[in-house]
Short mmCIF file of N, CA and C in Angstrom, two decimals:
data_model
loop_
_atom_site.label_atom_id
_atom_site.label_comp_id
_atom_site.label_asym_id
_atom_site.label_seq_id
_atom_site.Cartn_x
_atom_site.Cartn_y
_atom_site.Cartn_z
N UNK Y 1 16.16 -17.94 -17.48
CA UNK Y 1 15.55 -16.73 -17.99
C UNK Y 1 14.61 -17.02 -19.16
N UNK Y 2 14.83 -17.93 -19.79
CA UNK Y 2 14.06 -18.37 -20.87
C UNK Y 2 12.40 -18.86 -20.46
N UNK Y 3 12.10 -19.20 -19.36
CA UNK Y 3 10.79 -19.00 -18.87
C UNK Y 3 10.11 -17.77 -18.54
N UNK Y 4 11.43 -17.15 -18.38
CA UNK Y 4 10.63 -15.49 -17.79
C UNK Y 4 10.32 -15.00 -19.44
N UNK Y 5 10.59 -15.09 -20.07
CA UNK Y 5 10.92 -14.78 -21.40
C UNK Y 5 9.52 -15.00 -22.18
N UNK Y 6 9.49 -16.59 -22.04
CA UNK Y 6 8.66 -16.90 -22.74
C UNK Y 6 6.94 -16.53 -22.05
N UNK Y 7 7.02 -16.52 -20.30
CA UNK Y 7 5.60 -16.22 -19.80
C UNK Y 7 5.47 -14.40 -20.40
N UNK Y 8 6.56 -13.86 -20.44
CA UNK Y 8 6.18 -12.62 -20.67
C UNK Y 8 5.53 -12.39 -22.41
N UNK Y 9 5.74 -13.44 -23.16
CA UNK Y 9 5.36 -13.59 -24.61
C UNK Y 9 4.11 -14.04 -24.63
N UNK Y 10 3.85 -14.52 -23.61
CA UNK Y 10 2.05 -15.17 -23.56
C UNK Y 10 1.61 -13.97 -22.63
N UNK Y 11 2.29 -12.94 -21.98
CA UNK Y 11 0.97 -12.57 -21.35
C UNK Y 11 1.05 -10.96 -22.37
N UNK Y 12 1.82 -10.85 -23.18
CA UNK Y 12 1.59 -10.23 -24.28
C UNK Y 12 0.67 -10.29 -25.12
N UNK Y 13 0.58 -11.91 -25.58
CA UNK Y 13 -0.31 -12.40 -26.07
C UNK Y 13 -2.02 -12.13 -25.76
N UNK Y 14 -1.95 -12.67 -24.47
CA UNK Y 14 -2.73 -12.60 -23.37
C UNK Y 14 -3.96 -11.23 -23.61
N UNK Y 15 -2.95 -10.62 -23.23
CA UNK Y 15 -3.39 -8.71 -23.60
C UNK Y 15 -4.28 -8.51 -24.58
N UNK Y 16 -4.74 -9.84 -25.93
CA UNK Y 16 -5.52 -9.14 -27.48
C UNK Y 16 -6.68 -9.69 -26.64
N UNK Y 17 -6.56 -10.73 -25.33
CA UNK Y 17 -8.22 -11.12 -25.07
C UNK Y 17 -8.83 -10.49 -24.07
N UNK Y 18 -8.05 -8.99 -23.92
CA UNK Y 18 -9.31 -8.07 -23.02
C UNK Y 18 -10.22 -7.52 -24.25
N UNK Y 19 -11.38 -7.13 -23.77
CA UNK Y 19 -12.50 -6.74 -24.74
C UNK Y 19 -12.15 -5.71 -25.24
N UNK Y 20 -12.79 -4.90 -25.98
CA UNK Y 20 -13.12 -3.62 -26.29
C UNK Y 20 -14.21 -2.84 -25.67
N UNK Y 21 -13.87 -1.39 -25.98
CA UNK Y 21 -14.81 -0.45 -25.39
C UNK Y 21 -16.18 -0.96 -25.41
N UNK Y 22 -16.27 -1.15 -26.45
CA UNK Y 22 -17.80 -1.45 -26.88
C UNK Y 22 -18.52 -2.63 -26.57
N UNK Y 23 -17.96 -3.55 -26.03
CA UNK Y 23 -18.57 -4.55 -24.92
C UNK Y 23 -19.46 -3.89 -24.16
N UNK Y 24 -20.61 -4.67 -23.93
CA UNK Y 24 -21.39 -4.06 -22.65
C UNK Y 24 -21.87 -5.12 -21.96
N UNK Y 25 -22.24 -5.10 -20.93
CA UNK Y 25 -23.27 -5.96 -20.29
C UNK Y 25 -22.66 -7.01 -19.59
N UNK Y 26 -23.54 -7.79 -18.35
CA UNK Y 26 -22.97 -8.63 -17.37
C UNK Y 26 -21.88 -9.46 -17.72
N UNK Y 27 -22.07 -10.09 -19.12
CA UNK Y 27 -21.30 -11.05 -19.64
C UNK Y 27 -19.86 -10.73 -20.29
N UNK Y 28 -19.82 -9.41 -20.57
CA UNK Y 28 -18.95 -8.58 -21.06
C UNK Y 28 -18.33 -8.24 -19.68
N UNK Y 29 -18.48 -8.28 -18.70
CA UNK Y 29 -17.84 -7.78 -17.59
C UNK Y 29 -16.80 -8.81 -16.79
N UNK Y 30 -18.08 -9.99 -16.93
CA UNK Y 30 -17.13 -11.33 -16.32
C UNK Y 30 -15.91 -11.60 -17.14
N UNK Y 31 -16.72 -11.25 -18.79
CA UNK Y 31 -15.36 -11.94 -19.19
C UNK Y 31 -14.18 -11.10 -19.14
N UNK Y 32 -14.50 -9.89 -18.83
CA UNK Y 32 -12.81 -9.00 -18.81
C UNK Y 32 -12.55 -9.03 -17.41
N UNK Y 33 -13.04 -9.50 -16.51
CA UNK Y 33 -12.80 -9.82 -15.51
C UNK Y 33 -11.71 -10.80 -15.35
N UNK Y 34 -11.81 -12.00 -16.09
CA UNK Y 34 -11.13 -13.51 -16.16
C UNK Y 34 -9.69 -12.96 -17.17
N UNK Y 35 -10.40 -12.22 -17.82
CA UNK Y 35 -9.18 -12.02 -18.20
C UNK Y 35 -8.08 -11.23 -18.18
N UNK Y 36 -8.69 -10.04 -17.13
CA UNK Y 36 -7.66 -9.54 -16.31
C UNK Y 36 -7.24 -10.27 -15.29
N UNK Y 37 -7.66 -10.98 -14.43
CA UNK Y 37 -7.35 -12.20 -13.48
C UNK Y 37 -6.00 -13.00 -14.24
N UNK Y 38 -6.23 -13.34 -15.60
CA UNK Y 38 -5.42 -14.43 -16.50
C UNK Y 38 -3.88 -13.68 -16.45
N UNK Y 39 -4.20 -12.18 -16.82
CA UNK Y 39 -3.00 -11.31 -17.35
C UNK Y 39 -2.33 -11.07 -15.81
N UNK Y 40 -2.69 -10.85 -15.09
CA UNK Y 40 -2.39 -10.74 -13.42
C UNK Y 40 -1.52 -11.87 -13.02
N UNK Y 41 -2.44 -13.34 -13.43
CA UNK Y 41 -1.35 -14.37 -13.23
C UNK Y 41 -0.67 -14.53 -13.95
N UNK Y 42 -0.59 -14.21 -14.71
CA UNK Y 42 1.02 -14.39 -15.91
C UNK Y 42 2.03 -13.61 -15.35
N UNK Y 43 1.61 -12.67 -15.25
CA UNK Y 43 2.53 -11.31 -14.55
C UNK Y 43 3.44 -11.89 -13.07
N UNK Y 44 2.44 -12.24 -12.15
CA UNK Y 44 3.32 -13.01 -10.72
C UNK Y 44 4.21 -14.47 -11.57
N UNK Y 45 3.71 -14.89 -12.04
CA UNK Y 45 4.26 -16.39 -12.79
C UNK Y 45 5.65 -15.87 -13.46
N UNK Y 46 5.63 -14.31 -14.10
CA UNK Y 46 6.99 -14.02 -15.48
C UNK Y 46 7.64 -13.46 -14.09
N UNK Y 47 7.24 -12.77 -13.12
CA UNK Y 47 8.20 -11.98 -11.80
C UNK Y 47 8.68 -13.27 -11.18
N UNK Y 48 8.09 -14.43 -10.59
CA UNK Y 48 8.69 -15.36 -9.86
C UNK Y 48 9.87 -16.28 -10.73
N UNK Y 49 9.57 -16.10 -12.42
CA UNK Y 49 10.40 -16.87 -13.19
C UNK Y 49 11.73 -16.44 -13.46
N UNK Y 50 11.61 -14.84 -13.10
CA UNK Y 50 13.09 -14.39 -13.59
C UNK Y 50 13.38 -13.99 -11.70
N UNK Y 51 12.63 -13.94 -10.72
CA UNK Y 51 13.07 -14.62 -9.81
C UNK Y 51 13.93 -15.39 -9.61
N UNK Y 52 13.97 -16.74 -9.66
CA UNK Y 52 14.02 -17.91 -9.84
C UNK Y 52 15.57 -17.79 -11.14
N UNK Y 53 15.22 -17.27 -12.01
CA UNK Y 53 16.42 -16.95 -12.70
C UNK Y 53 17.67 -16.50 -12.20
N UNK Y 54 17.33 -15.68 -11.38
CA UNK Y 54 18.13 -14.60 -10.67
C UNK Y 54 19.00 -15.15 -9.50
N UNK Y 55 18.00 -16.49 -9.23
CA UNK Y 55 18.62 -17.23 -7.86
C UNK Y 55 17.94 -16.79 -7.03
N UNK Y 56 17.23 -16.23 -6.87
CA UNK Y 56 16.50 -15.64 -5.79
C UNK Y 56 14.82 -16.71 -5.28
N UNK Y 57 15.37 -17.79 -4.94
CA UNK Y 57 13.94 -18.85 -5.36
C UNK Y 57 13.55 -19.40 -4.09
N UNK Y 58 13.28 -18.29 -2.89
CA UNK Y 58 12.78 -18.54 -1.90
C UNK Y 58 12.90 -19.56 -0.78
#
């Protein structure tokens, strides 16, 4: 459980590097793009870890 634990502390983390409102423009888009992509994979990574915790490891 201590992996599920800890991915869920980084994708907390994770969360201060979406932009703000006030971003605009192509470059502003990709990058909240990547970094919703980033927070997405943390998310399947902290579900498969307490998965995996659980015994449940496919």
């Amino acid at each position: 459980m201590a992996l599920a634990e800890r991915i869920g502390v980084l994708r907390g983390e994770a969360a201060g590097l979406l932009p703000d409102a006030g971003w605009e423009g192509p470059a502003a888009r990709r990058y909240a793009d990547h970094a919703a992509a980033l927070l997405a994979g943390l998310a399947t990574a902290e579900g498969a870890a307490q998965g995996l915790a659980a015994g449940v490891g496919g």
